[in-house]
Coordinates of C-alpha atoms in Angstrom, one line a residue:
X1 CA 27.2 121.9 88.7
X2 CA 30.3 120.3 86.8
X3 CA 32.1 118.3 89.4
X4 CA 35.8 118.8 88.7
X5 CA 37.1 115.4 89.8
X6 CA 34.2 112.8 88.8
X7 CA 36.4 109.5 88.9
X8 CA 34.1 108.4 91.4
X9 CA 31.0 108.6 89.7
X10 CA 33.0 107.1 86.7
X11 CA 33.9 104.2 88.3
X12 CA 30.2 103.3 90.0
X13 CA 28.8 103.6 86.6
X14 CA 31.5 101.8 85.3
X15 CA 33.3 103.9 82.5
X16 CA 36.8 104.1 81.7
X17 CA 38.7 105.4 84.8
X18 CA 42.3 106.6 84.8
X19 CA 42.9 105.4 88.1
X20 CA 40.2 103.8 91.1
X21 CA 39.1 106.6 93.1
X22 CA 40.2 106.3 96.8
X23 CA 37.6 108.1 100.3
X24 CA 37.4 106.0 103.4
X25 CA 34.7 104.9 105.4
X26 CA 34.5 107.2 108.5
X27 CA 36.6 109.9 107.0
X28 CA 34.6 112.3 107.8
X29 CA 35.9 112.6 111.8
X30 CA 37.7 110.1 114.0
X31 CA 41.2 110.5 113.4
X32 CA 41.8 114.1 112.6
X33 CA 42.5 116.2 115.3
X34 CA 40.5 119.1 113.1
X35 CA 37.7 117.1 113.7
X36 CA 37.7 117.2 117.4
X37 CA 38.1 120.7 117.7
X38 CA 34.8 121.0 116.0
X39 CA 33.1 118.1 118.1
X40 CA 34.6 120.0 120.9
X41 CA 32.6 123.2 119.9
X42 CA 29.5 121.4 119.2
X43 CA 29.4 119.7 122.6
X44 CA 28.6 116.2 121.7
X45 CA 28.2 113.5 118.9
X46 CA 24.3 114.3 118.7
X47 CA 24.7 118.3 118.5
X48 CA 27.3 117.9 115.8
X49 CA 25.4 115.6 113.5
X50 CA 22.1 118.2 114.0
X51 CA 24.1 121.0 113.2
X52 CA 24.3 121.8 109.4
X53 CA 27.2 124.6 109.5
X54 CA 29.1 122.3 111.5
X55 CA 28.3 118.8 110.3
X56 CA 29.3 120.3 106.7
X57 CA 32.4 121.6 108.2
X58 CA 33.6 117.7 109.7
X59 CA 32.7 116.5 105.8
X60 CA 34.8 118.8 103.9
X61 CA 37.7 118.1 106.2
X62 CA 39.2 114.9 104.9
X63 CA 38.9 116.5 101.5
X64 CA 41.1 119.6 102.1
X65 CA 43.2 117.5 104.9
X66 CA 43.5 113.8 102.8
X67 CA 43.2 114.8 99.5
X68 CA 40.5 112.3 98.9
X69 CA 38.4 111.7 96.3
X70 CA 35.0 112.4 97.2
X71 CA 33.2 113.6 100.9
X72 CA 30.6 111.6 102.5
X73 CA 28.1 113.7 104.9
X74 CA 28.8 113.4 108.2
X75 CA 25.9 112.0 110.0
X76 CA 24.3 108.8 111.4
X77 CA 22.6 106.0 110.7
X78 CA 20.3 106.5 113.6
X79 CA 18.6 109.4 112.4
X80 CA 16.0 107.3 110.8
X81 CA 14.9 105.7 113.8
X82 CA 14.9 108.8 116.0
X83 CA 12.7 109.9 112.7
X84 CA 10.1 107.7 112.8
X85 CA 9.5 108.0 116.9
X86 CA 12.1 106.0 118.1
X87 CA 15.2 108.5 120.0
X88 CA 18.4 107.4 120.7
X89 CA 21.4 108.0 123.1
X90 CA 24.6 108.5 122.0
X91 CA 26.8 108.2 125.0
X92 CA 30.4 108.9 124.8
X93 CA 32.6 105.6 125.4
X94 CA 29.4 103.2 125.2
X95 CA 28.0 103.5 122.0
X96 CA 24.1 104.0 120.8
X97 CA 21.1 103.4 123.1
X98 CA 17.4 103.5 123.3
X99 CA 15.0 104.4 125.9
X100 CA 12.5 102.3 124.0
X101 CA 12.5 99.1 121.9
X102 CA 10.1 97.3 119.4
X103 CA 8.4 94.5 120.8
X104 CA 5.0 94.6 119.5
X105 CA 2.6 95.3 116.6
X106 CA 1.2 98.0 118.4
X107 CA 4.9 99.8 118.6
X108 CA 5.7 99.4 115.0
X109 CA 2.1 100.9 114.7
X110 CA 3.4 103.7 116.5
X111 CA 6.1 104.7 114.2
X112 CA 5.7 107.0 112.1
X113 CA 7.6 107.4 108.5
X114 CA 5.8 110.6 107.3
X115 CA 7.4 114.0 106.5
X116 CA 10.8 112.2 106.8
X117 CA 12.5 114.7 104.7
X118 CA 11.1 117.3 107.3
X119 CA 12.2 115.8 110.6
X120 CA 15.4 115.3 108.5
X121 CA 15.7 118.6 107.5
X122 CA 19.3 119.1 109.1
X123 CA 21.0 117.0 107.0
X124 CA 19.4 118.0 103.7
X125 CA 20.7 120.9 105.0
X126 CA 23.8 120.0 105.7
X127 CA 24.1 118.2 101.9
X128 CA 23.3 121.5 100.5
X129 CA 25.8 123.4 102.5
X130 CA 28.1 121.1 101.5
X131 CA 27.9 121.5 98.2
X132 CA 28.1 124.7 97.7
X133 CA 31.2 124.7 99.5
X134 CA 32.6 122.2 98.0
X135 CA 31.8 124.0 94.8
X136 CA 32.3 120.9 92.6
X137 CA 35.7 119.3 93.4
X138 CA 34.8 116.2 94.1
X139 CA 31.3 114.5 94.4
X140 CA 29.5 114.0 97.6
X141 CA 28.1 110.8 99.0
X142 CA 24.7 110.4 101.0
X143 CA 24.0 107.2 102.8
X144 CA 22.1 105.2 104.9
X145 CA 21.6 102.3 107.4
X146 CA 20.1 99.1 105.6
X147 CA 17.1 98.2 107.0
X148 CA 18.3 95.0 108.7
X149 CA 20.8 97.0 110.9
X150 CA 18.6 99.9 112.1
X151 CA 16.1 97.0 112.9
X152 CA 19.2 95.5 114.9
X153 CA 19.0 98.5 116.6
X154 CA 15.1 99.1 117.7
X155 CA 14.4 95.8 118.8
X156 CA 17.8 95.1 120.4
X157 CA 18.6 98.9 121.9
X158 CA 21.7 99.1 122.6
X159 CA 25.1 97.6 120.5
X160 CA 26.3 94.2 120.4
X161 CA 28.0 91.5 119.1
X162 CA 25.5 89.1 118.4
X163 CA 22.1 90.7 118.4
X164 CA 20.5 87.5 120.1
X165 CA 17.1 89.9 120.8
X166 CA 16.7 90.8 117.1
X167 CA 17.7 87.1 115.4
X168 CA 15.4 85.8 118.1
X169 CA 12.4 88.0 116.7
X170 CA 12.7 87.0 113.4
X171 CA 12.2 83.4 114.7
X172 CA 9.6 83.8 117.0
X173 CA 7.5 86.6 115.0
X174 CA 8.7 86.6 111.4
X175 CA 5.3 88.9 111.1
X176 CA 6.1 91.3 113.1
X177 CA 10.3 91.3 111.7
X178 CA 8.4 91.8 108.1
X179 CA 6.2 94.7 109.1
X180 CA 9.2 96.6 110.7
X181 CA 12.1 96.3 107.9
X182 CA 9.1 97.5 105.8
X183 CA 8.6 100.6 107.6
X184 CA 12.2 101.3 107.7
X185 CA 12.5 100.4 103.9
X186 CA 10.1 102.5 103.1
X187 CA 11.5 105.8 105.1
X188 CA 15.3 105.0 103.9
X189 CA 13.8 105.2 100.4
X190 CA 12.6 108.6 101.6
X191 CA 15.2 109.8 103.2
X192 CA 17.7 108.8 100.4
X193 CA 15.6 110.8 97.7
X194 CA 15.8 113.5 100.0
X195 CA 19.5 113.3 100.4
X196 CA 19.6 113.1 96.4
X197 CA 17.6 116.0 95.8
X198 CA 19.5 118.4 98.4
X199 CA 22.9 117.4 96.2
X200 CA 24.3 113.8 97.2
X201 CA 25.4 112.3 94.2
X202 CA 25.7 108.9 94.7
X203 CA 24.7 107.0 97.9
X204 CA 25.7 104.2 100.0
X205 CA 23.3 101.8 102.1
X206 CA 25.5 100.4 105.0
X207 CA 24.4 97.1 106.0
X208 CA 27.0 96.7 109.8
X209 CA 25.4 94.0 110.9
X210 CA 24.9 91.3 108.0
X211 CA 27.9 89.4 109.5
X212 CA 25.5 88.4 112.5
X213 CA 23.1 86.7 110.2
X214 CA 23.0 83.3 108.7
X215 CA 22.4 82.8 104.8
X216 CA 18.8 82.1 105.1
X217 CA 18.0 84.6 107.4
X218 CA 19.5 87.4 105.3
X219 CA 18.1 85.7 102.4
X220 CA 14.9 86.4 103.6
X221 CA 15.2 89.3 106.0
X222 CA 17.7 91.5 104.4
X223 CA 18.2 90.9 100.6
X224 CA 14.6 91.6 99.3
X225 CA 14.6 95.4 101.6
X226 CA 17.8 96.0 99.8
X227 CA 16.4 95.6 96.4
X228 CA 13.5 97.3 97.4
X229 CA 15.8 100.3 97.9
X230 CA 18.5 100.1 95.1
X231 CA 14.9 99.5 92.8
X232 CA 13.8 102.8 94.0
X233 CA 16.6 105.0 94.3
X234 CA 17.6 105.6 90.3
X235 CA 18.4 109.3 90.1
X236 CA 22.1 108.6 91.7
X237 CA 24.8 105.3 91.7
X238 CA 24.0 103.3 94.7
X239 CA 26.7 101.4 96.8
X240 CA 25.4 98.6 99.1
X241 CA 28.1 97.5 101.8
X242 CA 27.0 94.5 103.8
X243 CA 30.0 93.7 106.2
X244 CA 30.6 90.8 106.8
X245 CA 28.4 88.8 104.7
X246 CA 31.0 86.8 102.3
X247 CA 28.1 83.8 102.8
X248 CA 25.6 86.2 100.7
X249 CA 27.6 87.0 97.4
X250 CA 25.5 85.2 95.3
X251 CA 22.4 86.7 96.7
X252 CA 24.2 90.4 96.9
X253 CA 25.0 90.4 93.0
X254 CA 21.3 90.3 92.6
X255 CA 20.8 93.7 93.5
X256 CA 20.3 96.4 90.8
X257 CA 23.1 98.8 92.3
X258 CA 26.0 100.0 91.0
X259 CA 28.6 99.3 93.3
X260 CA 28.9 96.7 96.1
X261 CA 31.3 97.4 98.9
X262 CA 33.9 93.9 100.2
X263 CA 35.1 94.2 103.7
X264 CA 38.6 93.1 104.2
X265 CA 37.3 89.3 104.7
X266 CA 37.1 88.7 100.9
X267 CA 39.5 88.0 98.7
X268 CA 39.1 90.8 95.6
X269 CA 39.5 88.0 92.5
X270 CA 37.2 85.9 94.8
X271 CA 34.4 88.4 94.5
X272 CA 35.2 89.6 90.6
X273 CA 34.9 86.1 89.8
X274 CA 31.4 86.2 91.1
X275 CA 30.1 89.8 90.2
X276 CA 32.1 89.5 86.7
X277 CA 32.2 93.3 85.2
X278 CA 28.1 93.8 86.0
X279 CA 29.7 95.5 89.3
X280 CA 32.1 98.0 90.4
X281 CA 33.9 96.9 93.7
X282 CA 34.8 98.9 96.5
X283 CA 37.3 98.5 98.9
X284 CA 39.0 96.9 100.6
X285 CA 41.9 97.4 103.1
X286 CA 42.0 96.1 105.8
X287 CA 41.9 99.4 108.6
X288 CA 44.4 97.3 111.0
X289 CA 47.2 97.3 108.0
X290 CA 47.2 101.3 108.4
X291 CA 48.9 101.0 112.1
X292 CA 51.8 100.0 109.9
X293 CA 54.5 101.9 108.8
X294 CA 54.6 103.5 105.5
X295 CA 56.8 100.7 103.9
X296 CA 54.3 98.2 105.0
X297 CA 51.0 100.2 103.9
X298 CA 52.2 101.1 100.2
X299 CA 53.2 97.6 99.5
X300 CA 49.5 96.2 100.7
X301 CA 47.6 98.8 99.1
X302 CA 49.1 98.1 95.7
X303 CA 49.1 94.2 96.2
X304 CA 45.3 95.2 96.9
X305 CA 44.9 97.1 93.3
X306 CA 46.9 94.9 91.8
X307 CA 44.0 91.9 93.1
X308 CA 41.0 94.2 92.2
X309 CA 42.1 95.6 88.8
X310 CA 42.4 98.6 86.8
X311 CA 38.6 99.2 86.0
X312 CA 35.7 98.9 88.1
X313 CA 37.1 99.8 91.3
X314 CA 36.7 102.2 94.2
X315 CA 39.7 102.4 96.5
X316 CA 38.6 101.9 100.4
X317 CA 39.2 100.2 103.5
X318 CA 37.1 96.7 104.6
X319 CA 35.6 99.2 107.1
X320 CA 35.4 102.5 108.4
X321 CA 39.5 103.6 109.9
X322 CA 39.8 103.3 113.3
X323 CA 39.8 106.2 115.6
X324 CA 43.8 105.8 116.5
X325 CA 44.8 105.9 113.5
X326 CA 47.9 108.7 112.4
X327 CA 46.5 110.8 110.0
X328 CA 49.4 110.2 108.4
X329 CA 49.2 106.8 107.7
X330 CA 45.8 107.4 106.1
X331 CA 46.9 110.2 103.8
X332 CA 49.9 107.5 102.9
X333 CA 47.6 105.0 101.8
X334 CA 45.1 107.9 100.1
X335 CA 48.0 109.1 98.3
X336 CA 49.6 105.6 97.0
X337 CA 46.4 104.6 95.4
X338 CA 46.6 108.4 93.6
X339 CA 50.0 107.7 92.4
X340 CA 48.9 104.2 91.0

């Protein structure tokens, strides 16, 4: 299928774009009152992200609502650990959960990473649906949890803002830490492909948690499971976004991806001066600036393309918008990048 606006894709690869392409982290929900209604009808977070008809519903939202330049499934990191054995809780007002954590060998043992695409099956679903109703107008992004933030999440079980459990295993059992990012490496690879071959075309491996590491621990615990990914995953463009992780720039423009993702910590001719024009950029906003008023959010948005440049660059925020955000200070800063 010919997709009608392809600047995205144009920019990851890193050809001649008229203008950056502009979507937003967490677009898909959040802030749109459209979006609720369907979360309303679905009855929770967890029945709406299992729900093909409705999960593509919440994606195509922000593209008929925000004008945006591509969708991005809605779904959840989390499915890949509820994949291979390990369920989780998503409780409204508290966050993620588990029931059960990794402690041992014998529990990574237990997981299992076969038939991923199977247990999956909803949200290759959902990607197909999706893109037959978005019948080529803008391209559709797949994604994923990097492996050091869903391992965050088994060993730890719950949110938080240091993740003293999980930095504390890969101290004490550095072993067991290995074995575990290698399973989820491996079934993110899987899953990816399987998101690729149901229609995503270009994916994006979100690393939420780098900012908790120091550079030697990422060095060694996150950076060579994020190659092992972008390695792997060549049919599509591949974004990684590490948040927070400014001290690994050197060791993030290593990876063989397309596109690496800047929070709104880093300074945009900071991170060009590093990645030169191997990389296209994305980003970078920061999500507080859009509680703003108009004035205020067209004249940072433009000192921000202005910073990045012309080519090379995907229009974002440093993170995903914030869930009290007006819609219509979103579609403001959507539209001045467009009339760049």
């Amino acid at each position: 299928m010919i997709i009608q606006n392809d600047l995205l894709l144009r920019a990851a690869r890193g050809e001649k774009i008229e203008r950056p392409p502009v979507w937003v982290m967490r677009q898909a929900g959040r802030v749109l009152p459209e979006y609720r209604a369907t979360r309303k009808i679905a009855g929770s977070f967890k029945s709406l992200v299992t729900n093909p008809e409705l999960a593509c519903e919440v994606t195509i939202q922000p593209v008929d609502l925000l004008g945006v330049d591509a969708a991005i499934i809605f779904s959840d990191i989390l499915v890949i650990p509820e994949a291979l054995g390990l369920p989780y809780n998503m409780d409204e007002g508290k966050g993620p959960s588990f029931d059960r954590v990794i402690r041992t060998a014998g529990d990574v043992e237990a997981l299992s990473s076969d038939n991923i695409g199977e247990k999956l099956e909803y949200v290759t679903k959902a990607i197909s649906l999706t893109k037959a109703a978005l019948s080529g107008r803008v391209p559709l992004i797949g994604f994923a949890g990097a492996p050091w933030t869903i391992f965050c999440y088994m060993t730890e079980g719950k949110g938080s803002k240091e993740f003293a459990v999980s930095r504390r295993m890969l101290i004490e059992n550095p072993e067991l830490a290995h074995a575990l990012l290698s399973k989820i490496t491996d079934a993110t690879i899987s899953y990816l492909k399987t998101q690729i071959a149901a229609g995503a075309d270009l994916v994006q491996v979100f690393d939420s948690w780098a900012g908790v590491l120091n550079p030697k621990l990422y060095a060694e615990f996150a950076i060579p499971y994020l190659k092992k990914i972008c390695e792997n995953i060549d049919e599509v463009p591949v974004t990684v976004f590490a948040k927070g992780a400014w001290y690994a720039f050197h060791d993030l423009v290593t990876l063989p991806c397309a596109t690496l993702g800047l929070d709104w910590h880093i300074d945009p001719r900071w991170a060009r001066g590093i990645a030169g024009d191997r990389y296209t950029l994305q980003g970078n906003l920061d999500p507080a600036m859009l509680y703003g008023s108009f004035d205020q959010i067209k004249k940072e948005t433009r000192e921000m393309l202005r910073n990045f440049g012309t080519q090379r660059h995907i229009a974002n925020l440093g993170h995903g918008v914030y869930p009290d955000t007006n819609p219509d200070n979103l579609k403001c800063f959507i539209e001045t990048v467009q009339s760049s």
